[in-house]
XYZ file of C-alpha atoms in Angstrom:
380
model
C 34.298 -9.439 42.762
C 31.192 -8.400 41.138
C 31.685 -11.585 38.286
C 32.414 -13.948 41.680
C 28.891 -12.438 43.514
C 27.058 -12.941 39.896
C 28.734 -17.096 39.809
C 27.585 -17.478 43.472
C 23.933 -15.921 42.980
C 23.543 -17.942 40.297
C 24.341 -21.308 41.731
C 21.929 -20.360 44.319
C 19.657 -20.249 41.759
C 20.149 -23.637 40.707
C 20.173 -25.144 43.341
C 16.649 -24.144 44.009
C 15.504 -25.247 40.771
C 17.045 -28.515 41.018
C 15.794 -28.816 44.500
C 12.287 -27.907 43.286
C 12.525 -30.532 40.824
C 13.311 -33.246 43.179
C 10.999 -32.357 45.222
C 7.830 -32.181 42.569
C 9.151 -35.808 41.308
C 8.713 -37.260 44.863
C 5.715 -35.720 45.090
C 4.800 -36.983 41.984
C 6.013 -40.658 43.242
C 4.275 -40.899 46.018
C 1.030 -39.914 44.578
C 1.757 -42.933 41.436
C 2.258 -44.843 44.550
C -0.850 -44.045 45.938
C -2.774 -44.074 43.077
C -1.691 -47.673 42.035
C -1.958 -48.799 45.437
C -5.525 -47.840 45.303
C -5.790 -49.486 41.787
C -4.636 -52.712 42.931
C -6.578 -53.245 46.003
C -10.054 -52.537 44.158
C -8.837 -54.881 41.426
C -8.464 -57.608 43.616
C -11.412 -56.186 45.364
C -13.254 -56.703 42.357
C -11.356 -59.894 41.299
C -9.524 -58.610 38.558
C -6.366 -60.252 39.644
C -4.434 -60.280 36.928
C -5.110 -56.304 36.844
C -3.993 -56.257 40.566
C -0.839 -58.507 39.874
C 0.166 -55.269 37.449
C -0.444 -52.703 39.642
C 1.087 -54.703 42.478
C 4.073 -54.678 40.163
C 4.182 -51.130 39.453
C 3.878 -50.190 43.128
C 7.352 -51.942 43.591
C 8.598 -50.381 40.615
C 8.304 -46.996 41.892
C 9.175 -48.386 45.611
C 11.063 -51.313 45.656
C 10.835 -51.762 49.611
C 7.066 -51.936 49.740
C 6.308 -54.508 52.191
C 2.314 -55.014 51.910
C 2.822 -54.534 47.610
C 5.678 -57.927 47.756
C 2.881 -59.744 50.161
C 0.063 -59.341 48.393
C 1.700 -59.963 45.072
C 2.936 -63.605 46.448
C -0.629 -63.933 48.314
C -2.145 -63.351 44.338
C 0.059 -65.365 42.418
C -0.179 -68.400 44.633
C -3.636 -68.165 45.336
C -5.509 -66.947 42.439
C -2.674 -68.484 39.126
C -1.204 -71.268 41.404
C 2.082 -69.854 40.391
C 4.455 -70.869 43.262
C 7.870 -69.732 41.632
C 6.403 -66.120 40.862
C 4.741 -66.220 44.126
C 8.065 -67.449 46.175
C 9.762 -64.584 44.425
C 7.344 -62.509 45.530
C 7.262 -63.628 48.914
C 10.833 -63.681 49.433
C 11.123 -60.271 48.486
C 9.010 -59.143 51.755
C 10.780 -61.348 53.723
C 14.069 -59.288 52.655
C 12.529 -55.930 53.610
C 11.155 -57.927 56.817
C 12.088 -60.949 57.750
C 9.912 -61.847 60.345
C 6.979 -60.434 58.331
C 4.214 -62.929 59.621
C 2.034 -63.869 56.918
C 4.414 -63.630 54.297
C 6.723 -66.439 55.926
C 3.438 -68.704 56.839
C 2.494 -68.443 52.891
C 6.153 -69.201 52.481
C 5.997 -72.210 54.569
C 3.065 -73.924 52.644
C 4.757 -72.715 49.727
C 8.197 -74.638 50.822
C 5.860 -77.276 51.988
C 4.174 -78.243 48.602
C 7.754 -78.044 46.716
C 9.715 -80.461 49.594
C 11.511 -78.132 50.537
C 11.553 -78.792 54.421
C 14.282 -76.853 55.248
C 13.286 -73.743 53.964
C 9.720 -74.433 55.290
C 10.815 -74.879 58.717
C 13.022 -71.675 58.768
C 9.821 -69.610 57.504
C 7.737 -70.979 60.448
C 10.585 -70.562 62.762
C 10.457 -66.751 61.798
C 6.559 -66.459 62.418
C 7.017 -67.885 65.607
C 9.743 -65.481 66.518
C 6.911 -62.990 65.457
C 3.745 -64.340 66.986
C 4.023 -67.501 68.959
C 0.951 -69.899 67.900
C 0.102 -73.494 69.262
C -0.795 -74.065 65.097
C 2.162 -72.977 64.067
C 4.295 -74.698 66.725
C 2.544 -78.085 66.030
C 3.220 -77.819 62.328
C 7.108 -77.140 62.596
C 7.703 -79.608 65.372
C 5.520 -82.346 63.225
C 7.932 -81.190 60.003
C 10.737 -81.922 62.842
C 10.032 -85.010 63.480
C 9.232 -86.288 59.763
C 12.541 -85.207 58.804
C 14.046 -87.219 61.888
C 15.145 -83.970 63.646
C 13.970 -85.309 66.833
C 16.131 -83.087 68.946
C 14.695 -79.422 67.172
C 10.817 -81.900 67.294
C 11.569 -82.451 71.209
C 11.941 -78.682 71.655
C 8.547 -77.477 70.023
C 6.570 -80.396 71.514
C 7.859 -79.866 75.022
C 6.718 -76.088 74.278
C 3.582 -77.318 73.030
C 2.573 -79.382 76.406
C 3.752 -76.635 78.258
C 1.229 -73.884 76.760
C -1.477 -76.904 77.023
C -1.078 -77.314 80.669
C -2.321 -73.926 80.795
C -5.680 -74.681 78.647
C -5.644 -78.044 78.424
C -7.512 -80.596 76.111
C -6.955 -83.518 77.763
C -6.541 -85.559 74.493
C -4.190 -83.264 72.850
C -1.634 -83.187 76.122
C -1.664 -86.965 75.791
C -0.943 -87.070 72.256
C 2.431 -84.809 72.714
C 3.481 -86.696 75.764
C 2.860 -89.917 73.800
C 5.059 -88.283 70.552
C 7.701 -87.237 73.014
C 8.310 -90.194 75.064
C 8.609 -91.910 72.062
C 10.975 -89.616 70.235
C 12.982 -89.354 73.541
C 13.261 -93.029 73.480
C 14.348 -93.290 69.599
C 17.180 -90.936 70.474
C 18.285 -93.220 73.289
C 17.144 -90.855 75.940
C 15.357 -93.550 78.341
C 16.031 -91.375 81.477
C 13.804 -88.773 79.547
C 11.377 -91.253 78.004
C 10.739 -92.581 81.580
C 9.873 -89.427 82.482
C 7.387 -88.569 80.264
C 5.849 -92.032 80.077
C 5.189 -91.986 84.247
C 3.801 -88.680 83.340
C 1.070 -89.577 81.462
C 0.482 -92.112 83.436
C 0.355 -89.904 86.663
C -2.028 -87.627 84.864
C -4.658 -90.125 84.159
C -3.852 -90.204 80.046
C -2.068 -93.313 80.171
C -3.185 -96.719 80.131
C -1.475 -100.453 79.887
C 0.205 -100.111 76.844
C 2.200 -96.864 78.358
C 3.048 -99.220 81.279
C 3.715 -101.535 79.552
C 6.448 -99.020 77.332
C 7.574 -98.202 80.883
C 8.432 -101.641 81.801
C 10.757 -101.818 79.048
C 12.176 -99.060 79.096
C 12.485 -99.530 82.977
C 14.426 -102.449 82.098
C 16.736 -101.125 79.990
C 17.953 -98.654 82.837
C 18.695 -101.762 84.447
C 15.659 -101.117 87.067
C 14.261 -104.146 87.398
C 12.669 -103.431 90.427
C 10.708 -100.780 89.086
C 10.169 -102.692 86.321
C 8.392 -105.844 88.840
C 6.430 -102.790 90.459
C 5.104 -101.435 87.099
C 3.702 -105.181 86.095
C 2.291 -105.927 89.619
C 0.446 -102.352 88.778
C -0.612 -103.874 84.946
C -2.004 -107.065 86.297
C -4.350 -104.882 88.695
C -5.438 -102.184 85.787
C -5.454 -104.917 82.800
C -7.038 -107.764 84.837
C -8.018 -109.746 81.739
C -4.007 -110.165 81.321
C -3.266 -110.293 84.579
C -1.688 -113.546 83.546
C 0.827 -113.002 81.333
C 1.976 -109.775 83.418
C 2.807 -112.292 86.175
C 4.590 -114.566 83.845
C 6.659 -111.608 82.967
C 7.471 -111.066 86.357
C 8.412 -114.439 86.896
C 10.601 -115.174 83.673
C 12.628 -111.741 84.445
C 13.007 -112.867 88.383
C 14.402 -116.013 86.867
C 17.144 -114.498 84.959
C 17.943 -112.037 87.428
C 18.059 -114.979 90.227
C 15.213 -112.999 92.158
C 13.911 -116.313 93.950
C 11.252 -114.114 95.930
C 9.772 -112.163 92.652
C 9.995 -115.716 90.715
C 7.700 -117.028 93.427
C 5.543 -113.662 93.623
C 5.024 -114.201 89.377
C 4.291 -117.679 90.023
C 1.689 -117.275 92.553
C 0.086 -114.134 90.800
C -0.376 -116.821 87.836
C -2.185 -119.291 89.424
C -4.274 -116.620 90.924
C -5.065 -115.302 87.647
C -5.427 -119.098 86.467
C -6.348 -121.336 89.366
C -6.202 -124.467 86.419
C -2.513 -123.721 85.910
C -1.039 -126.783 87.115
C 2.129 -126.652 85.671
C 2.936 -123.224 87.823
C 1.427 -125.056 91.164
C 4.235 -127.749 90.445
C 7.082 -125.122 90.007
C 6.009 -123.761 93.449
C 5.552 -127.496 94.560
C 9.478 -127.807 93.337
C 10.841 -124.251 94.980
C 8.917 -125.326 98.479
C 10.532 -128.438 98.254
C 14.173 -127.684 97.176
C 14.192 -125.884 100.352
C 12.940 -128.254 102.778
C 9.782 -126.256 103.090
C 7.709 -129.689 102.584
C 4.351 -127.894 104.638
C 4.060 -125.003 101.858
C 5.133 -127.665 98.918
C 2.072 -130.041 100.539
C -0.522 -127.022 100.621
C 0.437 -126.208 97.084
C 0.181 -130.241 96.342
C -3.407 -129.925 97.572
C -4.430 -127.242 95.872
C -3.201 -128.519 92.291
C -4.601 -131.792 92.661
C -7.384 -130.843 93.753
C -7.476 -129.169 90.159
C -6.036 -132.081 88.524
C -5.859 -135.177 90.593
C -4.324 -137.349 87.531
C -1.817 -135.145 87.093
C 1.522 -136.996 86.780
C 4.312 -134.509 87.436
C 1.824 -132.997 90.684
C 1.750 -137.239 91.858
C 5.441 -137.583 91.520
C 6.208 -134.242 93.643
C 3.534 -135.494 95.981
C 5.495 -139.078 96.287
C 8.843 -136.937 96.795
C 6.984 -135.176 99.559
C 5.681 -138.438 101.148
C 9.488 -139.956 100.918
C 10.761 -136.479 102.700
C 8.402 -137.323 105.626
C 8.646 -140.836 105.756
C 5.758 -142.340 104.445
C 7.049 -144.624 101.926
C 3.637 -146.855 101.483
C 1.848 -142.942 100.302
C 4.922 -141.987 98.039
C 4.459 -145.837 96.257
C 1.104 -144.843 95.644
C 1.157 -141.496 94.125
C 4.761 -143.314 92.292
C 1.531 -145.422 90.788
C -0.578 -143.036 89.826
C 1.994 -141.578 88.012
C 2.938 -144.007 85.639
C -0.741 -144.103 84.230
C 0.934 -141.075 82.039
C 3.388 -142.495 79.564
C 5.190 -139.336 79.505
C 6.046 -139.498 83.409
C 5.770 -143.299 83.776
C 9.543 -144.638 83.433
C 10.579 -141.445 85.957
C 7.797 -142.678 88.346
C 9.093 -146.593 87.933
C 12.292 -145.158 88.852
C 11.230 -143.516 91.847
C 9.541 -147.051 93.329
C 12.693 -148.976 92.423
C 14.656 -146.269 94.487
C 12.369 -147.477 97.516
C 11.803 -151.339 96.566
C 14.802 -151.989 94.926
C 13.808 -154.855 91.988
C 14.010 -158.705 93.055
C 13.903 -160.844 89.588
C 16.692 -160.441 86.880
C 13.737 -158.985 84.692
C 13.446 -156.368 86.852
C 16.439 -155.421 87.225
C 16.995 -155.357 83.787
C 14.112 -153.286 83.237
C 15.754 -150.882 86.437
C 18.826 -150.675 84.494
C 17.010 -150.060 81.269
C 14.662 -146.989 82.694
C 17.612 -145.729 84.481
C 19.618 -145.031 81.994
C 17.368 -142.869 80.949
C 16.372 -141.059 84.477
C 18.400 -137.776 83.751
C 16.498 -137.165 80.477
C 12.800 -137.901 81.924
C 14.002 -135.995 84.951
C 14.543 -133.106 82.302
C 11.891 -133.303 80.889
């Protein structure tokens, strides 16, 4: 009993020792940690980088999970010796004892950036934002998005983006995101979305003909064409100097889409923007006419030769009026007129020979002759 007391007291003993040992080498530990701690930040205080890279080094020697020693060991080696591989190792260590460690993943990023490595750059900012949200930091991942044609992830940063702006806005920033996502909305084939965000800036005062313009097509494409007639009418008012070709649109998409009253409506808006266009007046002339509505078709008659009183296709329409309201001895004249244009002048022969059928075999010849070719003059 007394040999067992003696084993027990002595382990005791040991114990104690041992503990004390472990103890004084922690100690000792922490104060090397300390110390070259200290040593490194006045070395880089003082510039002596390569110094501070070594006691950096030793730091994470003695404590391998030393988050501010792996940071500043990256931050030195990429800075100060332009050493990105000993930096990302560096870098990536802090990340692994915290991985949304904020400046360590932004260095990362640039890092990532410089080396093309996009993926890995945009999971580093995706981290800092997860730490700290920041408009910077947003714009630069959803920009690296959208370079790499991840429009989708890019759609859900800039939408984040113009929602923070609305809140301190910049007016010419706000119009720049709506602009990038109506257009990435629109690559993906997202025109509902597009729409959206085109009428958007257009609503909020940022938008000008060229968004209209997008929102035309885009209208069309939904198979709006309505709203697609609206948005022109709206361009010819805001872009007056091409108020023109607006109405043209109008009237070339009425004509597919067998819109007779938004054909007319681009028609008129034409010669309104361009009282000398002539050749719209006689399209109107023509419409009027085709449906018997031979006081509009005269007005329209007036107006255009009034502009252009040799015109030849305006004389024959007026003749075709005249005919319509029984004055044959009028329609024979303005038949007349038109034959002074070579172009018009064997459709306007044909016209008078329709009215004063040809007496000598000569004429008639000639009446057989021109009207063999009626259908293609009437063409064109």
């Amino acid at each position: 009993m007394k040999c067992n007391l003696l084993r027990t007291l002595g382990l005791a003993i040991c114990a104690l020792v041992l503990g004390a040992e472990a103890e004084a080498e922690e100690i000792a530990i922490a104060d090397s940690i300390r110390k070259y701690k200290y040593y490194a930040k006045t070395a880089r205080t003082n510039k002596e980088y390569d110094r501070a890279i070594g006691y950096y080094t030793t730091v994470l020697q003695y404590s391998p999970q030393e988050l501010t020693a792996a940071y500043f060991l990256g931050q030195l080696y990429y800075q100060e010796k332009k050493d990105l591989d000993n930096a990302r190792i560096a870098l990536r260590r802090a990340v692994s004892i915290d991985s949304l460690h904020l400046n360590s993943n932004r260095l990362l990023y640039t890092i990532y950036q410089a080396v093309g490595e996009a993926d890995s750059a945009a999971l580093s900012l995706e981290r800092a934002l997860l730490k700290k949200p920041d408009a910077a930091d947003r714009r630069k991942l959803a920009d690296l998005y959208r370079r790499e044609g991840r429009n989708e992830r890019a759609i859900v940063h800039y939408e984040q983006l113009v929602e923070a702006e609305r809140k301190d806005t910049t007016g010419v920033e706000e119009a720049e995101l709506i602009e990038i996502l109506a257009v990435l909305h629109q690559e993906l084939g997202q025109l509902e979305q597009a729409l959206a965000w085109r009428k958007r800036q257009v609503e909020g005062g940022t938008g000008g003909a060229d968004q209209l313009e997008s929102i035309v097509e885009l209208k069309l494409e939904v198979g709006d064409a309505a709203g697609a007639y609206e948005t022109l009418l709206e361009l010819a008012k805001v872009d007056s100097q091409n108020a023109y070709s607006y109405y043209n649109r109008v009237a070339s998409i009425a004509s597919e889409a067998g819109n007779d009253s938004m054909y007319v409506e681009g028609l008129k808006g034409m010669v309104e923007a361009d009282p000398k266009d002539v050749k719209s007046i006689a399209e109107l002339v023509e419409w009027h006419q085709s449906r018997g509505e031979l006081a509009a078709a005269k007005a329209w008659l007036g107006r255009g030769l009034k502009v252009n009183p040799k015109d030849a296709h305006l004389l024959l329409l007026k003749g075709d009026n005249l005919v319509r309201q029984g004055d044959e001895e009028g329609a024979i004249a303005a038949f007349e007129k038109a034959k002074a244009d070579p172009a018009w002048e064997k459709v306007a022969q044909q016209r008078i020979w329709q009215l004063r059928p040809p007496e000598t075999e000569e004429e008639k010849l000639k009446r057989q002759f021109f009207g063999g070719e009626e259908a293609q003059e009437e063409q064109n």
